[in-house]
């Protein structure tokens, strides 16, 4: 079989064309991937432009430089981490603490088991636990006994107290007073 020099030349030319096409496709795909990746990681348009420029100009060394310098987390991951931190802080802040000793308590405790500070009071009508400062049960609307009413209406403030007194006080109390007073001897 004779050796054809044109075959080798055509084979190398075709191989070079395929290699160049592969490198061009790799270069373009790395530039597009870099743009998509930096878009997910940074908001600043200048940072985005510089990242794509480094990869486009330096090609394979540029992608290595980009991978070293790019932000560690995506914007979505940063947002999720922020939400988790806020949820943890909210959970810590919402945990009730004893005003006496500062230890954690539960919502259904009447008294702190550590320092015996009164934490809540039960409603006398429905038994729901109320904060000490509340003077009205939020469940049944019953006023707490012994608490003064705040924000009276004008009609309530001007209304006289309705007390039931018997018609004849003397008879109901078992006291018998003479209407005529006896004179007391003077000394």
XYZ file of N, CA and C in Angstrom:
561
model
N 0.833 -1.149 0.000
C 0.000 0.000 0.000
C 0.899 1.240 0.000
N 0.698 2.056 -0.997
C 1.549 3.237 -1.091
C 1.097 4.318 -0.094
N 2.031 5.077 0.369
C 1.772 6.147 1.335
C 1.490 7.432 0.567
N 0.332 8.044 0.842
C -0.053 9.280 0.151
C 0.238 10.470 1.065
N 1.135 11.379 0.669
C 1.457 12.536 1.504
C 0.271 13.489 1.639
N -0.612 13.537 0.680
C -1.784 14.416 0.784
C -2.747 13.916 1.865
N -2.819 12.598 2.042
C -3.699 12.029 3.058
C -3.277 12.494 4.445
N -1.979 12.422 4.692
C -1.468 12.859 5.997
C -1.698 14.348 6.180
N -1.485 15.121 5.142
C -1.689 16.561 5.206
C -3.161 16.873 5.432
N -4.054 16.200 4.722
C -5.494 16.417 4.895
C -5.962 15.950 6.283
N -5.400 14.850 6.759
C -5.759 14.339 8.090
C -5.353 15.333 9.171
N -4.138 15.852 9.093
C -3.672 16.828 10.083
C -4.453 18.130 9.986
N -4.811 18.535 8.768
C -5.599 19.743 8.588
C -6.997 19.567 9.195
N -7.617 18.416 8.969
C -8.932 18.128 9.548
C -8.870 18.038 11.060
N -7.813 17.384 11.564
C -7.631 17.278 13.016
C -7.421 18.653 13.637
N -6.668 19.508 12.976
C -6.452 20.874 13.463
C -7.759 21.661 13.453
N -8.551 21.493 12.405
C -9.831 22.207 12.326
C -10.766 21.753 13.445
N -10.836 20.445 13.673
C -11.665 19.924 14.765
C -11.136 20.402 16.126
N -9.851 20.414 16.293
C -9.261 20.897 17.551
C -9.544 22.373 17.765
N -9.405 23.178 16.701
C -9.682 24.613 16.808
C -11.161 24.849 17.105
N -12.034 24.087 16.453
C -13.473 24.221 16.709
C -13.796 23.822 18.151
N -13.150 22.768 18.635
C -13.362 22.336 20.017
C -12.886 23.407 20.988
N -11.704 23.971 20.753
C -11.184 25.016 21.639
C -12.056 26.270 21.587
N -12.561 26.620 20.408
C -13.443 27.787 20.294
C -14.746 27.539 21.052
N -15.287 26.334 20.908
C -16.516 25.993 21.633
C -16.259 25.970 23.136
N -15.108 25.440 23.548
C -14.748 25.416 24.970
C -14.580 26.834 25.498
N -13.925 27.694 24.726
C -13.708 29.084 25.127
C -15.047 29.801 25.294
N -15.933 29.631 24.311
C -17.240 30.278 24.360
C -18.091 29.724 25.510
N -18.066 28.406 25.692
C -18.862 27.810 26.778
C -18.334 28.217 28.151
N -17.007 28.350 28.303
C -16.452 28.812 29.580
C -16.842 30.266 29.845
N -16.855 31.091 28.813
C -17.257 32.489 28.987
C -18.735 32.565 29.389
N -19.579 31.767 28.739
C -21.009 31.759 29.080
C -21.223 31.194 30.486
N -20.520 30.112 30.822
C -20.658 29.533 32.160
C -20.210 30.529 33.225
N -19.113 31.237 32.950
C -18.617 32.231 33.901
C -19.653 33.331 34.105
N -20.267 33.788 33.017
C -21.291 34.827 33.140
C -22.469 34.335 33.987
N -22.927 33.144 33.721
C -24.054 32.598 34.498
C -23.672 32.403 35.964
N -22.475 31.919 36.214
C -22.036 31.667 37.587
C -21.868 32.968 38.358
N -21.225 33.962 37.729
C -21.009 35.222 38.445
C -22.322 35.978 38.614
N -23.284 35.787 37.718
C -24.599 36.411 37.875
C -25.310 35.859 39.107
N -25.108 34.587 39.383
C -25.724 33.976 40.569
C -24.981 34.338 41.849
N -23.763 34.877 41.726
C -22.944 35.137 42.911
C -22.732 36.612 43.225
N -22.919 37.505 42.272
C -22.647 38.926 42.512
C -23.715 39.782 41.850
N -24.007 40.929 42.483
C -24.988 41.860 41.936
C -24.327 42.959 41.110
N -23.093 43.264 41.398
C -22.397 44.380 40.768
C -22.093 44.077 39.299
N -22.549 44.916 38.357
C -22.287 44.655 36.938
C -20.806 44.746 36.574
N -20.043 45.574 37.268
C -18.608 45.679 36.981
C -17.894 44.378 37.328
N -18.230 43.788 38.447
C -17.635 42.504 38.838
C -17.982 41.438 37.802
N -19.223 41.438 37.356
C -19.639 40.465 36.339
C -18.830 40.629 35.057
N -18.689 41.869 34.611
C -17.947 42.134 33.378
C -16.487 41.714 33.511
N -15.858 42.055 34.633
C -14.443 41.709 34.825
C -14.230 40.201 34.902
N -15.138 39.488 35.516
C -14.999 38.030 35.609
C -15.057 37.393 34.229
N -16.015 37.813 33.413
C -16.122 37.264 32.056
C -14.920 37.688 31.224
N -14.436 38.906 31.396
C -13.271 39.390 30.646
C -12.020 38.590 30.978
N -11.810 38.282 32.257
C -10.632 37.491 32.654
C -10.671 36.122 31.992
N -11.823 35.481 31.988
C -11.942 34.152 31.378
C -11.809 34.244 29.860
N -12.373 35.288 29.256
C -12.319 35.418 27.798
C -10.904 35.714 27.312
N -10.156 36.510 28.050
C -8.804 36.886 27.607
C -7.789 35.808 27.961
N -7.850 35.289 29.171
C -6.822 34.341 29.617
C -7.194 32.880 29.366
N -8.412 32.603 28.975
C -8.917 31.275 28.645
C -8.749 30.299 29.806
N -7.956 29.246 29.684
C -7.856 28.237 30.751
C -7.214 28.786 32.026
N -6.126 29.550 31.951
C -5.638 30.159 33.198
C -6.662 31.143 33.790
N -7.445 31.772 32.926
C -8.469 32.712 33.398
C -9.559 32.027 34.196
N -9.947 30.826 33.776
C -10.982 30.106 34.529
C -10.449 29.666 35.884
N -9.165 29.322 35.941
C -8.554 28.961 37.228
C -8.536 30.179 38.147
N -8.147 31.338 37.602
C -8.136 32.573 38.399
C -9.558 32.899 38.872
N -10.532 32.757 37.983
C -11.922 33.033 38.363
C -12.395 32.102 39.476
N -12.085 30.813 39.363
C -12.520 29.859 40.384
C -11.892 30.161 41.742
N -10.693 30.705 41.724
C -10.041 31.063 42.991
C -10.668 32.324 43.589
N -10.983 33.310 42.748
C -11.430 34.613 43.245
C -12.947 34.773 43.368
N -13.725 33.879 42.840
C -15.176 34.066 42.850
C -15.729 33.988 44.271
N -16.881 34.630 44.518
C -17.508 34.533 45.847
C -17.849 33.082 46.180
N -17.699 32.755 47.447
C -17.868 31.367 47.873
C -19.307 30.887 47.732
N -20.273 31.745 48.070
C -21.678 31.338 48.032
C -22.428 32.135 46.972
N -23.509 31.519 46.483
C -24.377 32.238 45.557
C -25.266 33.191 46.348
N -25.912 34.099 45.638
C -26.814 35.036 46.302
C -27.965 34.299 46.983
N -28.443 33.236 46.369
C -29.519 32.428 46.957
C -29.054 31.759 48.252
N -27.834 31.232 48.244
C -27.297 30.607 49.459
C -27.109 31.640 50.564
N -26.666 32.843 50.206
C -26.524 33.916 51.193
C -27.888 34.285 51.779
N -28.887 34.363 50.912
C -30.239 34.693 51.366
C -30.775 33.612 52.301
N -30.582 32.355 51.946
C -31.038 31.252 52.793
C -30.332 31.277 54.150
N -29.032 31.565 54.143
C -28.289 31.630 55.397
C -28.801 32.785 56.260
N -29.103 33.913 55.633
C -29.646 35.048 56.374
C -30.996 34.697 56.996
N -31.837 34.001 56.231
C -33.134 33.578 56.776
C -32.969 32.628 57.955
N -32.024 31.700 57.845
C -31.777 30.763 58.947
C -31.298 31.500 60.188
N -30.392 32.469 60.005
C -29.893 33.235 61.145
C -31.016 34.035 61.792
N -31.865 34.658 60.976
C -32.984 35.416 61.526
C -33.960 34.511 62.267
N -34.193 33.322 61.732
C -35.095 32.379 62.408
C -34.516 31.946 63.751
N -33.214 31.708 63.797
C -32.578 31.338 65.064
C -32.655 32.482 66.066
N -32.384 33.703 65.616
C -32.462 34.850 66.518
C -33.890 35.060 67.018
N -34.864 34.886 66.138
C -36.254 35.032 66.536
C -36.638 33.969 67.553
N -36.146 32.746 67.350
C -36.455 31.663 68.292
C -35.837 31.944 69.656
N -34.635 32.512 69.658
C -33.981 32.843 70.926
C -34.728 33.975 71.619
N -35.119 35.004 70.857
C -35.801 36.147 71.450
C -37.203 35.802 71.924
N -37.883 34.886 71.244
C -39.251 34.546 71.607
C -39.332 33.605 72.800
N -38.242 32.983 73.170
C -38.260 32.091 74.319
C -38.455 32.933 75.571
N -39.538 32.692 76.318
C -39.782 33.522 77.494
C -38.733 33.272 78.578
N -38.406 34.331 79.270
C -37.431 34.246 80.355
C -38.073 34.790 81.625
N -37.639 34.268 82.730
C -38.141 34.702 84.030
C -37.635 36.117 84.309
N -38.513 37.031 84.724
C -38.039 38.376 85.046
C -37.206 38.417 86.326
N -37.328 37.388 87.160
C -36.578 37.359 88.412
C -35.153 36.868 88.255
N -34.990 35.706 87.599
C -33.655 35.107 87.507
C -33.115 35.073 86.081
N -33.952 35.332 85.076
C -33.493 35.364 83.695
C -33.399 34.011 83.017
N -33.759 32.949 83.708
C -33.698 31.618 83.091
C -34.897 31.408 82.179
N -34.734 30.465 81.243
C -35.819 30.184 80.301
C -36.995 29.533 81.017
N -38.181 29.941 80.590
C -39.409 29.381 81.147
C -40.290 28.892 80.003
N -41.397 28.293 80.351
C -42.368 27.836 79.362
C -43.607 28.716 79.451
N -44.367 28.745 78.375
C -45.562 29.580 78.341
C -46.637 29.123 79.315
N -46.633 27.858 79.692
C -47.691 27.344 80.556
C -47.293 27.295 82.031
N -46.215 27.932 82.413
C -45.793 27.945 83.812
C -46.431 29.126 84.533
N -46.942 28.873 85.724
C -47.470 29.937 86.574
C -46.367 30.586 87.398
N -45.407 29.774 87.836
C -44.337 30.229 88.720
C -43.014 29.697 88.196
N -41.962 30.485 88.317
C -40.623 30.033 87.932
C -40.159 28.983 88.942
N -39.747 27.802 88.481
C -39.328 26.768 89.424
C -37.980 27.063 90.077
N -37.242 28.012 89.557
C -35.916 28.302 90.099
C -35.959 29.356 91.204
N -36.680 30.461 90.939
C -36.681 31.551 91.924
C -38.069 31.832 92.497
N -39.070 31.076 92.067
C -40.438 31.170 92.575
C -41.114 32.507 92.265
N -40.687 33.167 91.204
C -41.331 34.401 90.775
C -42.623 34.057 90.047
N -43.688 34.794 90.342
C -44.967 34.549 89.682
C -44.865 35.030 88.236
N -45.192 34.150 87.291
C -45.060 34.461 85.871
C -46.400 34.776 85.210
N -47.432 34.045 85.561
C -48.751 34.206 84.938
C -49.816 34.043 86.005
N -51.033 34.381 85.630
C -52.171 34.174 86.520
C -53.285 33.534 85.710
N -54.040 32.626 86.310
C -55.145 32.002 85.571
C -56.380 32.905 85.591
N -57.143 32.846 84.526
C -58.424 33.559 84.478
C -59.378 32.862 85.448
N -60.115 33.647 86.218
C -61.034 33.064 87.200
C -62.272 32.476 86.545
N -62.518 32.832 85.293
C -63.717 32.328 84.619
C -63.423 31.101 83.764
N -62.392 31.184 82.884
C -62.143 30.070 81.952
C -60.854 29.308 82.255
N -59.986 29.840 83.102
C -58.760 29.144 83.465
C -57.589 29.390 82.526
N -57.774 30.202 81.482
C -56.691 30.505 80.546
C -55.600 31.286 81.274
N -54.333 30.978 80.959
C -53.230 31.683 81.602
C -53.051 33.056 80.975
N -53.039 34.074 81.824
C -52.899 35.453 81.368
C -51.601 36.034 81.907
N -51.046 37.004 81.176
C -49.897 37.732 81.694
C -50.331 38.518 82.923
N -49.376 38.814 83.779
C -49.705 39.507 85.022
C -50.250 40.905 84.763
N -49.815 41.555 83.713
C -50.242 42.923 83.439
C -51.638 42.998 82.831
N -52.169 41.899 82.350
C -53.482 41.915 81.706
C -54.575 42.042 82.756
N -55.558 42.872 82.479
C -56.696 42.968 83.383
C -57.964 42.438 82.742
N -57.823 41.803 81.564
C -58.954 41.243 80.847
C -58.497 39.973 80.152
N -59.264 38.905 80.292
C -58.916 37.635 79.648
C -59.191 37.743 78.145
N -58.217 37.434 77.281
C -58.443 37.542 75.842
C -59.343 36.440 75.292
N -59.560 35.378 76.051
C -60.390 34.276 75.569
C -61.865 34.453 75.900
N -62.154 34.820 77.139
C -63.564 34.907 77.530
C -64.013 36.340 77.798
N -63.095 37.286 77.886
C -63.455 38.677 78.096
C -63.754 39.046 79.528
N -63.509 38.145 80.454
C -63.778 38.411 81.860
C -62.669 39.278 82.434
N -63.094 40.277 83.220
C -62.105 41.127 83.869
C -61.493 40.390 85.047
N -60.220 40.643 85.258
C -59.539 40.037 86.396
C -60.009 40.740 87.662
N -60.372 39.994 88.695
C -60.845 40.636 89.925
C -59.717 41.409 90.594
N -60.113 42.536 91.192
C -59.141 43.342 91.909
C -58.339 44.261 91.013
N -58.598 44.242 89.735
C -57.862 45.106 88.820
C -58.715 46.333 88.539
N -58.100 47.478 88.455
C -58.861 48.675 88.137
C -59.099 48.719 86.639
N -60.205 49.259 86.274
C -60.530 49.365 84.859
C -59.866 50.609 84.306
N -59.229 50.451 83.218
C -58.591 51.583 82.569
C -59.442 52.015 81.396
N -59.327 53.282 81.070
C -60.021 53.852 79.919
C -61.543 53.697 80.044
N -62.058 54.232 81.104
C -63.501 54.228 81.280
C -64.120 55.202 80.289
N -65.321 54.885 79.866
C -66.043 55.832 79.027
C -66.598 56.926 79.921
N -67.017 58.021 79.323
C -67.544 59.133 80.096
C -68.813 58.729 80.837
N -69.652 57.942 80.191
C -70.891 57.490 80.842
C -70.587 56.607 82.044
N -69.606 55.734 81.913
C -69.262 54.850 83.033
C -68.668 55.641 84.187
N -67.878 56.666 83.880
C -67.251 57.455 84.935
C -68.274 58.306 85.681
N -69.286 58.800 84.980
C -70.284 59.660 85.614
C -71.407 58.885 86.278
N -71.493 57.608 86.013
C -72.568 56.786 86.569
C -72.296 56.537 88.055
N -73.289 56.807 88.927
C -73.066 56.555 90.359
C -73.033 55.058 90.634
N -72.358 54.716 91.695
C -72.296 53.314 92.084
C -73.680 52.855 92.517
N -74.088 51.730 92.029
C -75.408 51.186 92.385
C -75.219 50.224 93.543
N -75.425 50.716 94.745
C -75.305 49.877 95.933
C -76.704 49.641 96.487
N -76.981 48.439 96.874
C -78.287 48.098 97.436
C -78.237 48.277 98.946
N -78.889 49.324 99.418
C -79.008 49.540 100.847
C -80.441 49.214 101.256
N -80.618 48.580 102.398
C -81.988 48.331 102.867
C -82.675 49.653 103.188
N -83.992 49.628 103.127
C -84.760 50.849 103.367
C -84.584 51.347 104.794
N -84.638 50.439 105.734
C -84.472 50.845 107.116
C -83.220 50.183 107.654
N -82.167 50.961 107.759
C -80.888 50.414 108.180
C -80.949 49.882 109.606
N -81.659 50.564 110.438
C -81.652 50.215 111.850
C -82.260 48.842 112.090
N -83.326 48.531 111.396
C -83.991 47.265 111.634
C -83.166 46.096 111.117
N -82.544 46.264 109.931
C -81.801 45.157 109.344
C -80.526 44.850 110.104
N -79.970 45.815 110.765
C -78.736 45.581 111.482
C -78.985 45.139 112.908
N -80.205 45.134 113.295
C -80.534 44.704 114.649
C -80.246 45.768 115.682
N -80.146 46.982 115.270
C -79.895 48.079 116.189
C -81.213 48.801 116.459
N -81.386 49.205 117.667
C -82.609 49.906 118.021
C -82.222 51.218 118.658
N -82.418 52.277 117.905
C -82.113 53.602 118.426
C -83.414 54.313 118.751
N -83.401 54.955 119.883
C -84.553 55.773 120.235
C -84.425 57.096 119.509
N -85.557 57.555 119.079
C -85.528 58.833 118.385
C -85.337 59.977 119.366
N -85.783 59.741 120.579
C -85.568 60.766 121.586
C -84.262 60.482 122.281
N -83.436 61.427 122.323
C -82.150 61.208 122.967
C -82.267 61.532 124.439
N -81.687 60.701 125.223
C -81.681 60.941 126.657
C -80.527 61.863 126.961
N -80.774 62.704 127.870
C -79.719 63.647 128.192
C -78.656 62.962 129.024
N -77.482 63.316 128.744
C -76.354 62.761 129.464
C -76.041 63.718 130.606
N -75.914 63.171 131.819
C -75.629 64.081 132.926
C -74.264 64.743 132.760
N -74.260 66.003 133.077
C -73.012 66.748 132.944
C -72.244 66.684 134.231
N -71.023 66.720 134.153
C -70.178 66.642 135.342
C -69.722 67.971 135.783
